[in-house]
Amino acid sequence: MKTRGESLKSYAVVPLFLFSALLVFAVTSYAGRLAGFAADTMEYNIEQRLLAVSRMGAALVSSAELDQYREREDMRKPEYQALRRKLLAFSEEAEVLYVYYIREENGKLQFIVDNDFDESTRVGLDTPPSDPEMTPGIEAALSGRAVCPGLGNYSVGWDGLLAALAPVFDAEGRVAAICGVDIMDEPIVGVRRMMRVFAAVQAVSVAAVFLSGIAGLWMYRREAVRANNESKVRAVFLARMSSEIHGPIHTIIAMSERILRENVSPSVRENVLAVKRTGTNLLSVVHHALNLFKTEAEAPPDAGVLPGGGGAPSGGVDTSSGNAADTPLQGIDASFKDAAAPIGAAASEPLTPGPPPSPPLPPQTLSQSPPFPQPPPPPRLAAPSGNVSAPLQDVAAPSAEPRAAEMSHLFVINPMSFGRQTDLDAVTLDIQYCFAALGSADYSIYISRFPRAAIGKIREYAEEAGSGKTVRVYAVGGDGILFDCLNGVVGLPNAELAVVPYGNSNDFVRAFGEGKEKLFRDIKAQIFSGTIPTDVIFCGNNYALNTCTIGMEAYTVHKAAELNARYTPYWNKFPPRIRKFMYDFMFFLGGIISSFTVKITHQRYTVWIDGKDAGGYYTTINIANGPCYGGDKTAATAAVPDDGRIDVMLFKSTNTFNIIRVGTRYIYGKHHKFPSYISYIRASEITVRSEEPLVLQLDGEIFLDTNITVKIIPAAVRIVAAGDMPYERRAEFRE
């Protein structure tokens, strides 16, 4: 049956669901209002800019100059062609599509000149006059006011062109002509279309949340009713079973006690003791069954005291007999063992308990590696070479020259990668069991609790091991501890680096292929795997394995780190999937914040790539040694960590709408669809300078600088390839 707490939980589900639905509706509505306000602001700014350009055009050409051109033959004059070229230069400088002049003659509108040199689309003195009613806003312009008719108000035959009109005054202050400028309305129309899609998504999301909540409540109610009915039936059954079983068992025990007080023969005493022992053990079994179902069975009123003045409670010890055989063994396994004893067992022979229970197995580790109680002979590794080590050969004599004796192992663990202490303990137990099974003690576990603390520890450990012994360093955690271990290993000729991924984002491991984390968490597989000489990014005084980003992407990592540092303590005790979702959500919020930070997305850089100038305004600069970053993103799809080159991606500065539109495809390797925004270059060295501080990200670590040089160092470190697998080639390089 339901407890009071369970009932309160069931009633709390309804307001929680209503609050969630209202929260979704409020958030989406507010986001819609913000997006609508942004679209209105964008449209207003474009209209004001067009009005300003039309006024500049009206001041560019005087009415006297326009009065020189009245007939078609005037279009052949050199001055007329010079005026067209002047208008063309003005339109390019003002970033408008068309600039033209018209005048009113005999109630009609006559084009004078424009900036278009395309004979199929240009207008001029040879263009037939048009009715003023066909041009929205012309009346206001003829009255002396600059006007922008707005989105959707187009001249007949000129759909899709957003126009602004400004009057050109003569010396007496009368309107002699009108200057018009046109641009394409595609940016505003695209935003408005996105707003309609957003509104539809809002309605669908709110409806989906509401309907899913209703369905969940209905399913919860149905399951609650079913569970409640089952609980009642089970309770009634167990109560009846308890009442019907306890009575006969207590009667048997009481009768045995009476017989034992009489002067009976030894053979009868032996049989009675066996019966009593069986009854007490059967009673213990019943108690265990009742406790298993968490149901309190009701005993008969006289169950506490044995009939006949014995005074011992049920299941207790009979102090009158003084025999060890009369004491029931505790535990369900012992109860079954004694209940099966032969009736004719000797009364004086004490009960022999079963073998002691085996010690509990260690908790299952996160890598799901089984314990090794009887390990096979350890294999011998071939010496590291230029490629992945040769296939392993089994050694005939176990531990003749074990690999563990040829190599020293240092496990550097980041405790922050594990949400719960039990997860961290499981990993350390996995390491200890593995080396115990291999018969080796040449390993050490170091818990790195501060950034960069592991670097000094690795150097110290390698020095103690000596130059004649290989030191294999295991970075246990995420990309942060891998960064520390890499900077500790680089430069040590006798050091190798293994990655044991337990972080929120394990980007470097993805260079071997998707879904390989479980293999890299297998400690035994890591010990007996070969290595791959791997390139390293060198920037300033630091080394990185995977990526170096500058600009918006680095700022996103910075903001996400701030958010995670603030809120991680609240969700660190949740299951790994929820922690991973919240970690990714913080990066999403960081990306939204970064895309609206203009000083980051429109920063000017001086860039030299292999001695060639590539400076300009960039939203982000991605320098990749590996293809993956950000948890599930693959911008530089052709990057491979052992090809001796770095892949450079330059994302040109643009407005926020295009940053989101292009960026959401760029981060998943679709850069080739936007050649006007993104350049993809393969190089060996890149230098970046800026007057403003550079926000720099190296494998998830944030730095600030104004002048950096990034180089690739081929084969600078030996990376352990779990299972002797090579790096995955995802795509061919193309600019």
Coordinates of N, CA, C and O in Angstrom, one line a residue, residues 39-118:
A39 N 14.1 41.6 -34.6 CA 13.7 41.8 -36.0 C 13.2 43.2 -36.4 O 13.6 43.8 -37.4
D40 N 12.3 43.7 -35.5 CA 11.9 45.1 -35.7 C 13.0 46.1 -35.7 O 13.0 47.0 -36.5
T41 N 13.9 45.9 -34.7 CA 15.1 46.8 -34.6 C 15.9 46.7 -35.9 O 16.4 47.7 -36.4
M42 N 16.1 45.5 -36.4 CA 16.9 45.3 -37.6 C 16.2 46.0 -38.8 O 16.9 46.7 -39.6
E43 N 14.9 45.8 -38.9 CA 14.2 46.5 -40.0 C 14.2 48.0 -39.9 O 14.4 48.7 -40.9
Y44 N 14.1 48.5 -38.7 CA 14.1 49.9 -38.5 C 15.5 50.5 -38.9 O 15.6 51.5 -39.5
N45 N 16.6 49.8 -38.4 CA 17.9 50.3 -38.7 C 18.2 50.3 -40.2 O 18.9 51.2 -40.8
I46 N 17.7 49.2 -40.9 CA 17.9 49.2 -42.4 C 17.2 50.3 -43.1 O 17.7 51.0 -44.0
E47 N 15.9 50.6 -42.6 CA 15.2 51.7 -43.2 C 15.9 53.1 -43.0 O 15.9 53.9 -43.9
Q48 N 16.4 53.3 -41.8 CA 17.0 54.5 -41.5 C 18.3 54.7 -42.3 O 18.7 55.8 -42.8
R49 N 19.0 53.6 -42.5 CA 20.2 53.6 -43.3 C 19.9 53.9 -44.8 O 20.6 54.8 -45.4
L50 N 18.8 53.3 -45.3 CA 18.4 53.7 -46.7 C 18.0 55.1 -46.8 O 18.3 55.8 -47.8
L51 N 17.3 55.7 -45.8 CA 16.9 57.1 -45.9 C 18.2 58.0 -45.9 O 18.2 59.0 -46.6
A52 N 19.2 57.6 -45.1 CA 20.4 58.4 -45.0 C 21.1 58.3 -46.4 O 21.6 59.3 -46.9
V53 N 21.2 57.1 -47.0 CA 21.8 57.0 -48.3 C 21.1 57.8 -49.4 O 21.7 58.4 -50.2
S54 N 19.7 57.7 -49.3 CA 19.0 58.5 -50.3 C 19.2 60.0 -50.2 O 19.3 60.7 -51.2
R55 N 19.3 60.5 -49.0 CA 19.6 61.9 -48.8 C 21.0 62.3 -49.3 O 21.2 63.3 -49.9
M56 N 22.0 61.3 -49.1 CA 23.3 61.6 -49.6 C 23.3 61.6 -51.1 O 24.0 62.4 -51.8
G57 N 22.5 60.7 -51.7 CA 22.4 60.7 -53.2 C 21.7 61.9 -53.7 O 22.1 62.5 -54.8
A58 N 20.7 62.5 -53.0 CA 20.1 63.7 -53.4 C 21.1 64.9 -53.4 O 20.9 65.8 -54.2
A59 N 22.0 64.8 -52.4 CA 23.0 65.9 -52.4 C 24.2 65.7 -53.3 O 25.0 66.6 -53.5
L60 N 24.3 64.5 -53.9 CA 25.4 64.2 -54.7 C 25.3 64.8 -56.1 O 26.3 65.3 -56.7
V61 N 24.1 64.9 -56.6 CA 23.9 65.5 -58.0 C 23.0 66.7 -57.8 O 21.9 66.6 -57.2
S62 N 23.3 67.8 -58.4 CA 22.5 69.0 -58.3 C 21.3 69.0 -59.3 O 21.4 68.2 -60.3
S63 N 20.3 69.8 -59.1 CA 19.2 69.8 -60.0 C 19.6 70.4 -61.3 O 19.0 70.1 -62.4
A64 N 20.5 71.4 -61.3 CA 21.0 72.0 -62.6 C 21.7 70.9 -63.5 O 21.5 70.9 -64.7
E65 N 22.4 70.0 -62.9 CA 23.1 69.0 -63.7 C 22.0 68.0 -64.2 O 22.2 67.6 -65.4
L66 N 21.0 67.7 -63.5 CA 20.0 66.8 -64.0 C 19.1 67.5 -65.1 O 18.6 66.8 -66.0
D67 N 19.0 68.8 -65.0 CA 18.2 69.5 -66.1 C 18.9 69.5 -67.4 O 18.2 69.8 -68.4
Q68 N 20.2 69.1 -67.5 CA 20.8 69.1 -68.8 C 20.4 67.9 -69.6 O 20.6 67.8 -70.8
Y69 N 19.7 66.9 -68.9 CA 19.3 65.7 -69.6 C 17.8 65.6 -69.7 O 17.1 65.3 -68.7
R70 N 17.3 65.9 -70.9 CA 15.9 65.9 -71.2 C 15.4 64.9 -72.3 O 14.4 64.4 -72.2
E71 N 16.3 64.8 -73.3 CA 16.0 64.0 -74.4 C 16.8 62.7 -74.5 O 17.8 62.6 -73.8
R72 N 16.4 61.7 -75.3 CA 17.1 60.5 -75.4 C 18.5 60.7 -75.9 O 19.4 59.9 -75.5
E73 N 18.7 61.6 -76.8 CA 20.0 61.9 -77.4 C 21.0 62.3 -76.3 O 22.2 62.1 -76.5
D74 N 20.5 62.9 -75.2 CA 21.4 63.3 -74.1 C 22.1 62.1 -73.4 O 23.1 62.3 -72.8
M75 N 21.6 60.9 -73.6 CA 22.2 59.8 -73.0 C 23.5 59.4 -73.6 O 24.3 58.7 -73.0
R76 N 23.8 60.0 -74.8 CA 25.1 59.7 -75.5 C 26.2 60.6 -75.1 O 27.3 60.5 -75.5
K77 N 25.8 61.7 -74.3 CA 26.8 62.7 -73.9 C 27.8 62.0 -73.0 O 27.5 61.2 -72.1
P78 N 29.1 62.4 -73.1 CA 30.1 61.9 -72.2 C 29.8 62.3 -70.7 O 30.1 61.5 -69.8
E79 N 29.2 63.4 -70.5 CA 28.9 63.8 -69.1 C 27.8 62.9 -68.5 O 27.9 62.6 -67.3
Y80 N 26.9 62.4 -69.4 CA 25.9 61.5 -68.9 C 26.5 60.1 -68.4 O 26.2 59.6 -67.4
Q81 N 27.4 59.6 -69.3 CA 28.1 58.4 -68.9 C 29.0 58.6 -67.7 O 29.1 57.7 -66.9
A82 N 29.6 59.7 -67.6 CA 30.4 60.0 -66.4 C 29.6 60.0 -65.1 O 30.0 59.5 -64.1
L83 N 28.3 60.6 -65.3 CA 27.4 60.6 -64.1 C 27.0 59.2 -63.7 O 26.9 58.8 -62.5
R84 N 26.8 58.3 -64.7 CA 26.5 56.9 -64.4 C 27.6 56.2 -63.6 O 27.4 55.5 -62.7
R85 N 28.9 56.5 -64.1 CA 30.0 55.9 -63.4 C 30.1 56.4 -61.9 O 30.5 55.7 -61.0
K86 N 29.8 57.7 -61.8 CA 29.8 58.3 -60.5 C 28.8 57.7 -59.6 O 29.1 57.4 -58.4
L87 N 27.6 57.4 -60.1 CA 26.6 56.7 -59.3 C 26.9 55.3 -59.0 O 26.6 54.8 -57.9
L88 N 27.6 54.6 -59.9 CA 28.1 53.3 -59.7 C 29.1 53.2 -58.5 O 29.0 52.4 -57.6
A89 N 30.0 54.1 -58.5 CA 31.0 54.2 -57.4 C 30.3 54.5 -56.1 O 30.6 53.9 -55.0
F90 N 29.3 55.4 -56.1 CA 28.6 55.7 -54.9 C 27.8 54.5 -54.4 O 27.8 54.3 -53.2
S91 N 27.2 53.8 -55.3 CA 26.4 52.6 -54.8 C 27.3 51.5 -54.2 O 26.9 50.9 -53.2
E92 N 28.5 51.3 -54.8 CA 29.4 50.4 -54.2 C 29.9 50.8 -52.8 O 30.0 50.0 -51.9
E93 N 30.2 52.1 -52.7 CA 30.6 52.6 -51.4 C 29.5 52.5 -50.3 O 29.8 52.2 -49.2
A94 N 28.3 52.8 -50.7 CA 27.2 52.8 -49.8 C 26.5 51.4 -49.6 O 25.6 51.3 -48.8
E95 N 27.0 50.4 -50.4 CA 26.5 49.1 -50.3 C 25.0 49.0 -50.6 O 24.2 48.4 -49.8
V96 N 24.6 49.6 -51.7 CA 23.2 49.5 -52.1 C 23.2 49.0 -53.5 O 24.2 49.0 -54.3
L97 N 22.0 48.5 -54.0 CA 21.9 47.8 -55.3 C 21.8 48.8 -56.4 O 22.5 48.7 -57.4
Y98 N 20.8 49.7 -56.3 CA 20.5 50.7 -57.3 C 20.5 52.1 -56.8 O 20.0 52.3 -55.6
V99 N 20.9 53.0 -57.6 CA 20.8 54.5 -57.3 C 20.2 55.1 -58.6 O 20.8 54.9 -59.7
Y100 N 19.2 55.8 -58.5 CA 18.5 56.4 -59.7 C 17.9 57.7 -59.4 O 17.6 58.0 -58.2
Y101 N 17.6 58.5 -60.5 CA 16.9 59.8 -60.4 C 15.7 59.8 -61.3 O 15.8 59.3 -62.4
I102 N 14.6 60.4 -60.8 CA 13.4 60.5 -61.6 C 12.8 61.9 -61.4 O 13.1 62.6 -60.4
R103 N 12.0 62.3 -62.3 CA 11.3 63.6 -62.2 C 9.9 63.5 -62.7 O 9.6 62.5 -63.4
E104 N 9.1 64.4 -62.2 CA 7.6 64.4 -62.6 C 7.4 65.3 -63.8 O 7.8 66.5 -63.8
E105 N 6.9 64.7 -64.9 CA 6.6 65.5 -66.1 C 5.2 65.2 -66.6 O 4.9 64.0 -66.9
N106 N 4.3 66.2 -66.7 CA 3.0 66.0 -67.2 C 2.2 64.9 -66.4 O 1.5 64.1 -67.0
G107 N 2.4 64.9 -65.1 CA 1.7 63.9 -64.3 C 2.2 62.5 -64.3 O 1.6 61.6 -63.8
K108 N 3.3 62.3 -65.0 CA 4.0 61.0 -65.1 C 5.4 61.1 -64.5 O 6.0 62.2 -64.3
L109 N 5.9 59.9 -64.2 CA 7.3 59.8 -63.6 C 8.2 59.4 -64.7 O 8.0 58.3 -65.3
Q110 N 9.3 60.2 -64.9 CA 10.3 59.9 -66.0 C 11.6 59.6 -65.3 O 12.1 60.4 -64.6
F111 N 12.2 58.4 -65.6 CA 13.6 58.1 -65.2 C 14.6 59.0 -65.9 O 14.4 59.2 -67.1
I112 N 15.6 59.4 -65.2 CA 16.6 60.3 -65.8 C 17.9 59.4 -66.0 O 18.4 59.3 -67.1
V113 N 18.4 58.9 -64.9 CA 19.7 58.1 -65.0 C 19.8 57.2 -63.8 O 19.1 57.4 -62.8
D114 N 20.5 56.1 -63.9 CA 20.8 55.2 -62.8 C 22.2 54.7 -62.9 O 23.0 55.1 -63.8
N115 N 22.6 53.8 -62.0 CA 24.0 53.3 -61.9 C 24.2 51.9 -62.6 O 25.2 51.3 -62.5
D116 N 23.1 51.4 -63.3 CA 23.2 50.1 -63.9 C 23.7 50.1 -65.3 O 23.1 50.9 -66.1
F117 N 24.7 49.4 -65.6 CA 25.3 49.3 -66.9 C 24.8 48.1 -67.7 O 25.2 47.8 -68.8
D118 N 23.9 47.3 -67.1 CA 23.3 46.2 -67.8 C 22.1 46.7 -68.6 O 21.1 47.2 -68.1

